[in-house]
Coordinates of C-alpha atoms in Angstrom, one line a residue:
Chain A
M21 CA 0.3 0.0 0.0
R22 CA 2.4 2.4 0.7
R23 CA 4.6 1.8 -2.0
I24 CA 1.4 1.9 -4.3
V25 CA 1.1 5.5 -3.3
L26 CA 4.5 6.8 -3.6
I27 CA 4.9 5.2 -7.2
A28 CA 1.8 6.8 -8.4
G29 CA 3.1 10.5 -6.2
L30 CA 6.7 9.9 -7.7
A31 CA 4.7 8.6 -11.2
F32 CA 2.4 11.7 -11.1
L33 CA 5.1 14.3 -10.8
Y34 CA 7.8 12.9 -13.0
L35 CA 5.3 11.1 -16.0
P36 CA 4.4 14.9 -17.7
P37 CA 7.4 15.9 -18.0
A38 CA 9.4 12.9 -18.8
V39 CA 6.7 12.8 -21.7
V40 CA 8.3 16.1 -22.6
A41 CA 11.6 14.8 -23.0
L42 CA 10.5 12.0 -25.4
Y43 CA 8.8 14.3 -27.8
S44 CA 11.2 16.3 -28.0
F45 CA 13.9 13.7 -29.7
N46 CA 10.5 13.0 -31.6
A47 CA 11.2 13.8 -35.7
S48 CA 8.0 14.9 -36.5
R49 CA 7.4 18.6 -36.3
L50 CA 3.3 16.9 -35.4
V51 CA 3.9 16.8 -31.5
T52 CA 2.1 13.5 -31.1
V53 CA 2.6 11.3 -33.7
W54 CA 6.2 9.9 -33.4
T55 CA 7.6 8.9 -36.9
G56 CA 12.1 8.1 -35.0
V57 CA 14.7 9.9 -33.6
S58 CA 15.6 13.4 -33.8
T59 CA 17.8 15.5 -32.8
Q60 CA 17.6 18.2 -34.8
W61 CA 15.2 20.6 -32.9
Y62 CA 17.9 21.2 -30.5
G63 CA 20.5 22.0 -34.1
E64 CA 17.3 24.1 -35.2
L65 CA 17.6 25.8 -31.0
L66 CA 21.3 26.4 -30.8
N67 CA 20.6 28.9 -34.2
D68 CA 18.0 30.9 -32.8
P69 CA 19.1 34.3 -32.0
Q70 CA 16.0 35.6 -29.1
I71 CA 16.6 32.9 -27.4
M72 CA 20.2 31.6 -27.1
R73 CA 20.0 35.6 -26.1
A74 CA 17.1 35.5 -23.8
A75 CA 18.7 33.1 -22.6
G76 CA 22.3 34.5 -22.0
L77 CA 20.6 37.3 -20.7
S78 CA 18.9 34.8 -17.8
L79 CA 22.2 32.6 -16.8
A80 CA 24.1 36.5 -16.5
I81 CA 20.9 38.0 -14.7
A82 CA 20.6 35.0 -12.3
T83 CA 24.6 35.0 -11.7
A84 CA 24.6 38.6 -10.2
A85 CA 20.9 37.9 -8.1
A86 CA 22.3 34.6 -6.4
T87 CA 26.1 36.1 -5.6
L88 CA 23.5 39.9 -3.8
A89 CA 21.6 36.7 -2.6
T90 CA 24.6 35.3 -1.5
I91 CA 26.2 38.0 0.4
L92 CA 22.6 40.0 2.1
G93 CA 20.8 36.0 3.0
T94 CA 24.0 34.6 4.5
A95 CA 24.3 37.8 7.0
A96 CA 20.8 37.2 8.1
G97 CA 21.1 33.4 8.2
L98 CA 24.8 34.3 10.7
A99 CA 22.7 37.4 12.5
L100 CA 19.3 35.2 13.0
A101 CA 21.7 31.8 14.0
R102 CA 24.5 33.5 16.3
F103 CA 22.6 36.3 17.5
G104 CA 20.6 34.9 20.0
R105 CA 17.2 36.9 21.3
F106 CA 17.4 41.0 20.0
R107 CA 14.5 43.6 19.2
G108 CA 13.8 42.8 16.6
R109 CA 14.8 38.8 15.6
A110 CA 10.7 38.2 14.7
A111 CA 10.4 40.6 12.9
L112 CA 13.7 39.8 10.4
T113 CA 12.7 36.2 10.2
G114 CA 8.3 36.9 9.3
L115 CA 10.4 40.2 6.9
I116 CA 12.4 37.2 5.1
A117 CA 9.8 34.1 5.1
A118 CA 7.3 36.4 3.5
P119 CA 8.7 37.1 -0.1
L120 CA 8.4 33.3 -0.5
V121 CA 4.7 32.8 0.2
M122 CA 3.2 36.3 -1.3
P123 CA 2.1 35.3 -5.0
E124 CA 5.0 36.8 -7.5
I125 CA 2.3 39.3 -8.9
I126 CA 2.1 41.1 -6.1
T127 CA 6.0 41.0 -5.3
G128 CA 6.5 42.2 -9.2
L129 CA 3.6 44.7 -9.1
S130 CA 4.8 46.8 -6.4
L131 CA 8.2 46.2 -7.1
L132 CA 8.2 48.0 -10.1
L133 CA 6.2 50.8 -8.6
L134 CA 8.9 51.1 -6.3
F135 CA 11.0 51.6 -9.7
V136 CA 9.5 53.8 -11.1
A137 CA 9.4 56.0 -8.5
M138 CA 12.0 55.9 -7.3
Q139 CA 13.5 56.6 -10.7
Q140 CA 11.4 60.2 -10.6
L141 CA 12.9 60.9 -8.0
L142 CA 16.7 59.6 -7.7
G143 CA 17.1 59.3 -11.7
F144 CA 17.9 55.1 -11.2
P145 CA 17.3 52.5 -11.6
G146 CA 16.4 52.8 -15.1
R147 CA 14.2 48.9 -15.6
G148 CA 16.2 46.7 -17.3
I149 CA 18.9 44.2 -16.2
G150 CA 19.1 45.9 -13.1
T151 CA 16.0 45.6 -11.3
I152 CA 15.0 42.5 -12.3
V153 CA 18.4 41.6 -10.8
I154 CA 18.0 43.6 -7.2
A155 CA 13.6 42.1 -7.8
H156 CA 15.8 38.5 -8.0
A157 CA 17.8 38.8 -5.2
T158 CA 15.1 39.9 -2.6
L159 CA 13.8 36.9 -3.7
G160 CA 16.7 35.3 -3.6
L161 CA 17.5 35.8 -0.1
A162 CA 15.2 34.0 1.6
Y163 CA 16.6 30.5 0.4
V164 CA 19.8 31.5 1.3
T165 CA 19.0 33.1 4.5
V166 CA 17.9 29.2 5.4
V167 CA 20.7 27.5 4.4
V168 CA 23.1 29.3 6.1
Q169 CA 20.9 30.0 9.1
A170 CA 20.4 26.3 9.6
R171 CA 25.1 25.0 9.0
A172 CA 25.8 28.1 11.3
A173 CA 23.2 27.3 14.2
A174 CA 25.4 23.6 13.8
Q175 CA 28.4 24.7 13.5
D176 CA 31.4 24.1 16.7
R177 CA 32.1 27.2 17.9
A178 CA 34.8 26.7 19.2
I179 CA 37.3 26.7 16.1
E180 CA 36.1 30.7 15.8
E181 CA 37.0 31.1 20.0
A182 CA 40.0 29.2 19.4
A183 CA 41.1 32.3 16.8
A184 CA 40.2 35.2 18.8
D185 CA 42.4 33.4 21.7
L186 CA 44.8 33.1 19.5
G187 CA 44.4 37.3 19.1
A188 CA 42.9 36.4 15.2
P189 CA 40.5 39.6 14.7
P190 CA 36.9 38.8 15.1
A191 CA 36.8 39.9 11.2
R192 CA 39.6 37.6 10.1
V193 CA 38.0 35.5 12.3
F194 CA 35.5 35.7 10.1
W195 CA 37.6 35.0 6.7
A196 CA 39.8 32.6 7.6
V197 CA 37.7 30.6 10.4
T198 CA 33.7 30.7 9.7
L199 CA 33.5 31.5 5.9
P200 CA 35.1 29.0 5.0
M201 CA 33.1 25.7 7.6
L202 CA 30.0 28.0 6.3
R203 CA 31.3 26.9 2.8
P204 CA 28.9 24.3 1.0
A205 CA 26.0 26.0 2.7
V206 CA 26.8 29.8 0.9
V207 CA 27.7 27.7 -1.9
A208 CA 24.0 26.2 -2.0
G209 CA 21.9 29.2 -1.4
W210 CA 23.5 30.6 -4.4
L211 CA 22.8 28.4 -6.5
L212 CA 19.2 27.8 -4.9
A213 CA 18.3 31.2 -5.8
F214 CA 20.4 31.4 -8.9
V215 CA 17.5 28.8 -9.9
L216 CA 15.1 30.6 -8.2
S217 CA 15.9 33.8 -10.8
F218 CA 16.7 32.0 -13.5
D219 CA 12.5 30.5 -13.5
D220 CA 10.8 33.4 -13.6
L221 CA 9.0 35.2 -14.9
V222 CA 6.4 36.9 -13.0
V223 CA 8.2 39.3 -10.7
A224 CA 10.7 39.9 -13.9
S225 CA 8.4 40.9 -16.7
F226 CA 6.6 43.5 -14.5
V227 CA 10.4 44.7 -14.0
A228 CA 11.9 43.7 -17.6
G229 CA 12.8 47.0 -19.1
P230 CA 11.5 46.7 -23.3
Q231 CA 15.1 45.5 -23.7
S232 CA 15.5 42.8 -21.6
T233 CA 13.9 39.5 -21.9
T234 CA 14.9 36.6 -20.5
L235 CA 14.6 33.6 -21.3
P236 CA 11.1 32.3 -19.1
M237 CA 9.3 35.5 -21.0
V238 CA 10.8 33.3 -24.5
V239 CA 9.2 30.8 -23.6
F240 CA 6.7 32.1 -21.9
S241 CA 5.4 33.9 -25.0
A242 CA 6.2 30.6 -27.2
I243 CA 3.1 28.2 -25.2
R244 CA 0.8 31.2 -25.7
L245 CA 0.9 30.1 -29.3
G246 CA 0.6 26.2 -29.1
V247 CA 3.6 23.7 -27.9
S248 CA 5.6 22.6 -30.5
P249 CA 9.2 20.8 -31.0
K250 CA 11.7 23.7 -30.5
I251 CA 9.7 24.2 -26.5
N252 CA 9.5 20.4 -25.8
A253 CA 13.5 20.5 -26.7
L254 CA 14.2 24.0 -24.9
A255 CA 12.2 22.2 -21.7
T256 CA 14.8 19.4 -21.8
L257 CA 17.1 21.6 -21.3
L258 CA 15.9 23.6 -18.8
M259 CA 14.6 20.7 -16.4
L260 CA 18.2 18.9 -17.0
A261 CA 20.1 22.0 -16.8
T262 CA 17.8 22.8 -13.1
A263 CA 18.0 19.2 -12.3
V264 CA 22.0 19.3 -12.4
V265 CA 22.5 22.6 -9.9
I266 CA 19.7 21.6 -7.3
G267 CA 21.4 18.2 -7.3
I268 CA 25.1 19.8 -6.2
A269 CA 22.5 22.1 -4.0
V270 CA 21.4 19.5 -2.3
L271 CA 24.7 16.6 -2.1
L272 CA 26.1 20.2 -0.1
A273 CA 23.2 20.8 1.8
R274 CA 23.7 18.1 3.0
R275 CA 27.4 17.9 4.1
T276 CA 25.8 21.4 5.8
A277 CA 23.4 20.3 7.8
P278 CA 24.6 16.9 9.0
G279 CA 21.3 14.6 10.5
N280 CA 19.2 17.5 9.1
S281 CA 17.4 15.2 6.2
A282 CA 16.3 17.3 3.3
G283 CA 18.7 20.0 1.9
P284 CA 17.3 22.9 0.5
T285 CA 13.4 21.5 1.2
A286 CA 14.9 23.0 4.2
A287 CA 14.1 26.3 2.1
I288 CA 10.9 25.9 2.1
R289 CA 10.0 24.6 5.6
Chain B
M21 CA 25.7 44.9 20.6
S22 CA 29.0 45.7 19.1
W23 CA 29.4 47.6 15.7
R24 CA 29.5 44.5 13.1
R25 CA 26.3 42.4 14.6
R26 CA 24.9 46.3 13.8
L27 CA 25.7 46.1 10.2
T28 CA 25.1 42.3 9.2
L29 CA 21.4 42.8 10.4
A30 CA 22.1 46.2 9.5
L31 CA 22.2 45.0 5.9
P32 CA 19.4 42.4 5.2
Y33 CA 16.7 44.2 6.8
L34 CA 17.8 47.9 5.1
W35 CA 17.5 46.1 1.6
L36 CA 13.9 43.9 2.5
A37 CA 12.2 46.9 4.3
I38 CA 13.3 49.1 1.0
F39 CA 12.2 46.0 -1.9
F40 CA 9.5 44.3 -0.1
V41 CA 8.2 46.3 2.9
L42 CA 8.1 49.8 1.3
P43 CA 7.2 48.8 -1.8
F44 CA 3.7 48.2 -0.4
A45 CA 3.3 51.6 0.8
L46 CA 3.4 53.0 -3.1
V47 CA 1.1 50.4 -4.0
A48 CA -1.8 51.5 -1.3
K49 CA -0.8 55.3 -2.3
I50 CA -1.0 54.6 -6.3
S51 CA -4.0 52.7 -5.7
V52 CA -6.1 55.9 -4.6
A53 CA -5.1 57.5 -8.3
Q54 CA -6.1 57.8 -11.5
V55 CA -4.6 56.9 -14.2
Q56 CA -3.2 59.8 -16.2
V57 CA -1.2 59.4 -19.4
S58 CA 2.1 60.9 -18.4
V59 CA 5.0 59.7 -16.7
P60 CA 4.3 57.6 -14.6
P61 CA 0.9 56.9 -15.7
Y62 CA -1.2 57.6 -13.0
T63 CA -1.8 61.0 -11.7
P64 CA 0.0 62.2 -8.0
L65 CA -0.8 62.3 -4.3
F66 CA -0.8 65.7 -4.3
D67 CA -1.8 68.7 -7.2
T68 CA 0.2 71.9 -8.3
Q69 CA -1.6 73.0 -5.0
G70 CA -0.3 70.9 -3.3
H71 CA -3.3 69.6 -1.9
L72 CA -4.0 65.4 -1.3
Q73 CA -5.8 64.4 -4.3
I74 CA -7.5 60.4 -2.6
D75 CA -10.2 59.0 -5.2
W76 CA -12.2 55.7 -4.4
A77 CA -13.0 55.4 -7.9
N78 CA -10.7 52.2 -8.6
Y79 CA -12.5 50.8 -5.1
K80 CA -15.5 50.8 -5.5
L81 CA -15.1 50.0 -9.5
L82 CA -14.1 46.9 -7.8
F83 CA -16.8 46.1 -5.8
S84 CA -19.3 46.7 -8.5
D85 CA -18.4 45.6 -11.7
T86 CA -19.1 41.5 -11.3
I87 CA -16.1 40.3 -13.3
Y88 CA -14.2 41.7 -10.6
V89 CA -15.9 40.0 -8.2
K90 CA -16.1 36.8 -10.3
A91 CA -12.9 36.8 -10.6
Y92 CA -12.1 36.9 -6.6
L93 CA -14.9 34.6 -6.0
G94 CA -13.0 32.7 -8.6
S95 CA -9.9 32.4 -6.9
L96 CA -11.3 31.8 -3.2
R97 CA -12.5 29.4 -5.2
I98 CA -9.9 28.3 -7.1
A99 CA -7.4 28.1 -4.5
A100 CA -9.5 27.1 -2.0
L101 CA -11.0 23.8 -3.5
S102 CA -6.6 23.5 -5.1
T103 CA -6.1 23.7 -1.2
V104 CA -8.1 21.0 -0.1
I105 CA -7.1 17.9 -2.9
A106 CA -3.2 18.5 -1.9
L107 CA -4.3 18.2 1.5
L108 CA -5.7 14.4 -0.7
I109 CA -2.9 13.9 -2.6
G110 CA -0.4 15.3 -0.4
Y111 CA -1.2 13.2 2.9
P112 CA -0.9 9.9 2.1
L113 CA 2.4 11.1 0.4
A114 CA 3.7 12.3 3.6
Y115 CA 3.0 9.6 5.7
A116 CA 4.2 6.9 3.3
V117 CA 7.8 8.3 3.0
A118 CA 7.3 9.5 7.5
R119 CA 6.5 5.1 7.8
S120 CA 9.6 4.6 5.1
P121 CA 12.8 3.0 6.4
A122 CA 15.3 5.8 7.3
R123 CA 17.9 5.6 4.2
W124 CA 15.0 5.6 2.3
R125 CA 13.0 8.3 3.7
S126 CA 15.9 11.7 2.8
I127 CA 15.5 10.2 -1.1
L128 CA 11.8 9.5 -1.7
L129 CA 11.1 13.7 -0.4
L130 CA 14.1 15.0 -2.1
L131 CA 12.4 13.7 -5.2
L132 CA 9.0 14.4 -4.1
V133 CA 10.3 18.2 -2.8
A134 CA 12.1 18.9 -5.9
P135 CA 10.1 19.2 -8.8
F136 CA 9.2 22.7 -6.7
F137 CA 12.5 23.7 -8.2
T138 CA 12.9 22.1 -11.5
S139 CA 10.8 25.3 -14.0
F140 CA 7.7 25.9 -13.6
L141 CA 6.8 26.8 -16.5
V142 CA 7.8 23.8 -18.9
R143 CA 6.2 21.8 -16.1
I144 CA 3.1 23.1 -17.0
Y145 CA 3.7 22.9 -20.4
A146 CA 3.8 19.5 -19.8
W147 CA 0.6 19.6 -18.9
I148 CA -0.6 21.8 -21.9
G149 CA 0.8 18.7 -24.5
L150 CA -0.9 16.1 -22.4
L151 CA -4.3 18.0 -22.7
R152 CA -5.0 20.0 -25.1
P153 CA -8.1 18.3 -28.5
T154 CA -5.1 17.3 -30.0
G155 CA -2.7 15.6 -26.3
I156 CA -1.6 13.1 -25.3
I157 CA -4.4 11.4 -23.4
N158 CA -7.6 12.5 -25.6
A159 CA -5.6 10.2 -28.6
A160 CA -5.1 7.4 -27.1
F161 CA -8.1 7.9 -25.3
L162 CA -9.5 8.1 -29.3
S163 CA -7.8 5.4 -30.5
L164 CA -8.4 2.8 -27.5
G165 CA -12.4 3.5 -28.8
L166 CA -12.8 4.9 -25.1
I167 CA -14.8 8.5 -26.9
D168 CA -15.6 9.6 -29.9
E169 CA -14.2 12.8 -30.7
P170 CA -11.2 14.3 -28.0
L171 CA -12.4 15.3 -24.4
K172 CA -12.5 19.5 -23.3
L173 CA -9.8 19.3 -21.0
I174 CA -7.8 21.8 -21.2
N175 CA -8.9 25.9 -21.1
T176 CA -11.3 24.5 -18.4
E177 CA -11.2 25.5 -14.7
A178 CA -10.8 22.2 -13.6
A179 CA -7.1 22.0 -15.4
A180 CA -6.5 25.2 -13.5
I181 CA -7.1 24.0 -10.5
F182 CA -6.1 20.3 -11.4
G183 CA -2.3 22.1 -12.4
I184 CA -2.5 25.1 -9.4
V185 CA -2.4 21.3 -7.2
Y186 CA 0.8 19.6 -9.3
A187 CA 2.8 22.8 -9.1
Y188 CA 2.2 23.3 -5.8
L189 CA 1.8 19.9 -4.1
P190 CA 6.0 20.1 -2.6
F191 CA 4.3 22.7 -0.7
M192 CA 1.5 20.7 0.9
V193 CA 4.0 17.0 1.3
L194 CA 6.5 18.6 3.0
P195 CA 5.0 20.8 6.5
L196 CA 3.2 17.0 6.9
Y197 CA 5.4 15.2 6.1
A198 CA 7.9 17.1 9.2
R199 CA 4.9 17.0 11.6
L200 CA 4.8 12.7 10.9
D201 CA 8.7 11.8 11.0
K202 CA 8.5 13.0 14.5
L203 CA 5.3 10.6 15.9
D204 CA 5.2 9.0 18.6
V205 CA 5.3 4.9 17.3
T206 CA 4.4 3.9 20.7
L207 CA 1.7 5.5 21.2
L208 CA -0.4 4.4 18.1
E209 CA 1.3 0.8 19.4
A210 CA 0.0 1.7 23.2
A211 CA -3.4 2.4 21.4
A212 CA -3.5 -0.3 19.1
D213 CA -3.1 -2.5 23.0
L214 CA -5.9 -0.7 24.2
G215 CA -7.9 -1.9 22.1
A216 CA -7.7 0.3 19.0
T217 CA -8.6 0.2 14.8
P218 CA -6.0 1.2 13.1
W219 CA -8.8 3.5 11.8
R220 CA -9.3 4.8 15.0
A221 CA -6.2 5.1 15.9
F222 CA -5.3 7.0 12.9
W223 CA -8.2 10.1 13.9
S224 CA -6.7 10.2 17.3
I225 CA -3.7 10.2 18.0
T226 CA -2.5 10.3 14.0
V227 CA -4.1 13.4 12.3
P228 CA -4.9 14.9 15.7
W229 CA -0.5 15.0 15.8
S230 CA -0.7 16.4 12.1
L231 CA -2.7 19.1 13.1
P232 CA 0.2 22.0 12.5
G233 CA 1.5 20.4 9.8
I234 CA -1.4 20.8 7.7
A235 CA -2.3 23.8 8.5
A236 CA 1.2 25.1 7.0
G237 CA 0.7 23.0 4.1
C238 CA -2.9 24.8 2.9
L239 CA -1.8 27.9 3.5
L240 CA 1.9 27.2 1.8
V241 CA -0.3 26.1 -0.3
F242 CA -4.3 28.8 0.0
I243 CA -1.4 31.8 -0.1
P244 CA 0.5 31.7 -3.5
A245 CA -2.7 29.9 -5.3
L246 CA -4.7 33.0 -4.5
G247 CA -2.3 35.3 -6.5
E248 CA -1.4 32.7 -9.3
F249 CA -1.6 33.7 -13.0
V250 CA 0.4 32.0 -15.0
I251 CA -2.2 28.5 -14.0
P252 CA -5.1 29.9 -15.4
E253 CA -4.4 32.1 -17.8
L254 CA -2.5 28.4 -19.4
L255 CA -4.6 26.4 -18.8
G256 CA -7.5 27.9 -17.6
G257 CA -8.9 29.6 -20.4
P258 CA -10.4 32.3 -21.5
D259 CA -13.6 31.3 -18.5
T260 CA -11.3 31.2 -16.1
L261 CA -11.4 34.1 -13.6
M262 CA -9.1 34.8 -11.3
I263 CA -8.0 37.7 -9.6
G264 CA -4.4 37.1 -10.4
K265 CA -5.1 37.3 -14.2
I266 CA -7.7 40.0 -13.8
M267 CA -4.4 42.5 -12.0
W268 CA -2.6 41.0 -15.6
A269 CA -4.2 42.7 -18.0
E270 CA -5.3 45.7 -16.3
F271 CA -1.1 46.4 -15.7
F272 CA -0.3 45.2 -19.0
S273 CA -3.3 45.0 -21.5
N274 CA -5.1 48.4 -20.0
R275 CA -2.3 49.8 -18.8
D276 CA -4.3 50.6 -16.6
W277 CA -1.8 50.8 -13.0
P278 CA -4.1 52.6 -10.6
L279 CA -7.0 50.0 -10.5
S280 CA -4.1 47.3 -10.6
A281 CA -2.4 48.5 -7.3
A282 CA -6.4 48.8 -6.0
A283 CA -6.6 45.3 -7.3
T284 CA -3.0 44.5 -5.9
V285 CA -4.5 46.2 -2.3
L286 CA -7.6 43.9 -1.8
L287 CA -5.9 41.0 -2.4
L288 CA -3.5 41.7 0.2
G289 CA -7.1 41.8 2.5
L290 CA -7.1 38.5 1.9
L291 CA -4.1 36.8 2.5
V292 CA -3.1 39.1 5.0
V293 CA -5.3 36.8 8.1
P294 CA -3.3 33.4 6.3
I295 CA 0.2 34.8 5.9
M296 CA -0.8 35.8 9.5
A297 CA -1.7 32.5 11.1
L298 CA 1.2 30.8 8.7
Q299 CA 4.5 33.2 10.7
T300 CA 2.1 32.7 13.7
I301 CA 2.5 28.2 13.7
A302 CA 6.0 29.2 12.1
A303 CA 7.3 30.7 15.1
R304 CA 6.1 27.8 17.4
A305 CA 7.5 25.3 15.2
E306 CA 10.8 26.8 16.0
G307 CA 10.3 27.3 20.1
R308 CA 9.3 23.7 20.0
A309 CA 13.3 23.3 18.2
E310 CA 14.5 25.4 20.7
A311 CA 12.4 23.6 23.3
R312 CA 14.5 20.3 22.6
A313 CA 17.8 21.6 21.8

């Protein structure tokens, strides 16, 4: 009974994407008729300048947003794990978790209104890559915080104390001891924030400028026109790429929190 | 508190204050403006004489025009139904993982949760390929002779609900598992020794124990589902009215920023209680974890 439930549940989750992956190798242009194995759609994909440009842009945005999110999230995670009970702790926890559950359409619209108001008052930031990076960093911050907090709370502090006793100034202790010990969690958080940014359609659509069309936006407008073998190929590559990144993040996060079974899954708890 | 600590705290705090809290104040401000042809496309809060200009017309419209009222009610209905179905599917799954041998648990949980992180659009796209009139499901049924003409599976409210359940199932499974995993099995053994049937023991021990997980899981599905745009847009068809779709259309097609801002304020109003409830549950869970440590 237990096995039937699990097999049915996993089939429900994984069969639809598996069908997409299968049909991406279909020679026929008709999406439901199987005529033979072919990789021509992948070739067409690589020769599509619009898709390749959007992919490059999305990679650049995700890299920048994940880096920013990691800096902010590591600070927040350390604060929550190490500073004990400080005033405003509950508020910070709530603030960090809220963007995770907030419907994206609300976050997107409200951030856009902020950017427009800032543009009016200060003259920056103009809508485009920069605004998407800021928006995605705000979303990714939560993931990094949770993963880093879990690691920092579990960490043995004796080595840091020893370093301090031997006369290392706090900055030196941080760079030479604390950060290297946190590294797997920091990298795992970075990867999660990267995937989150790379995958986001709604928030980016609001805060993007006319020149900054990201990959999910291209995919979305293509999907609206219908199913095509080329989109099947793109979808397959996207799933493969995110699966690899998440796999690495999980392995790192496992090393991060011994006994804590579910690595990055902690991020959405 | 040292200046280093203050700085470490100030960084994320200020960032979230500027980029997450402040925007909501602006949404509220612009929701009482009117649309006008200018950059930005709405009237300022103070006119040239410095008089405050507050116009409730957007809210009046949202409360009086049936399409908006229907969209809010539609969102509530679809989000509620999706939540219940996700619970009915997610509970047995979480339970099955929690009862699996220890070495299998983390990998099974990971397999159930991993789809959340893999391309959201692609997963919805996969269902378009399955559900559309010339899709795999209809093709299979037709060739088996079960139906004579394709069923209308896509562009229905049911398809939108189905898509939401599919997309947010990991959100349901995770908190349920976290709770069920900590269930003290000796309680069930004691119940059996005292003559309770497994069914009775399940309802009087397992279910009450898992209530915090049920509440957290339901809220984690309900809250994002209420504002969902992509799924009703791609799977729901034109008759599926949800507030996310209306906001998107008012913003991108009609360029009516003030009206979408007012719609956002009302949506946030609906979300205040669920979000507060979720934070309370999370704070309690953290409290329990600290008490154990």
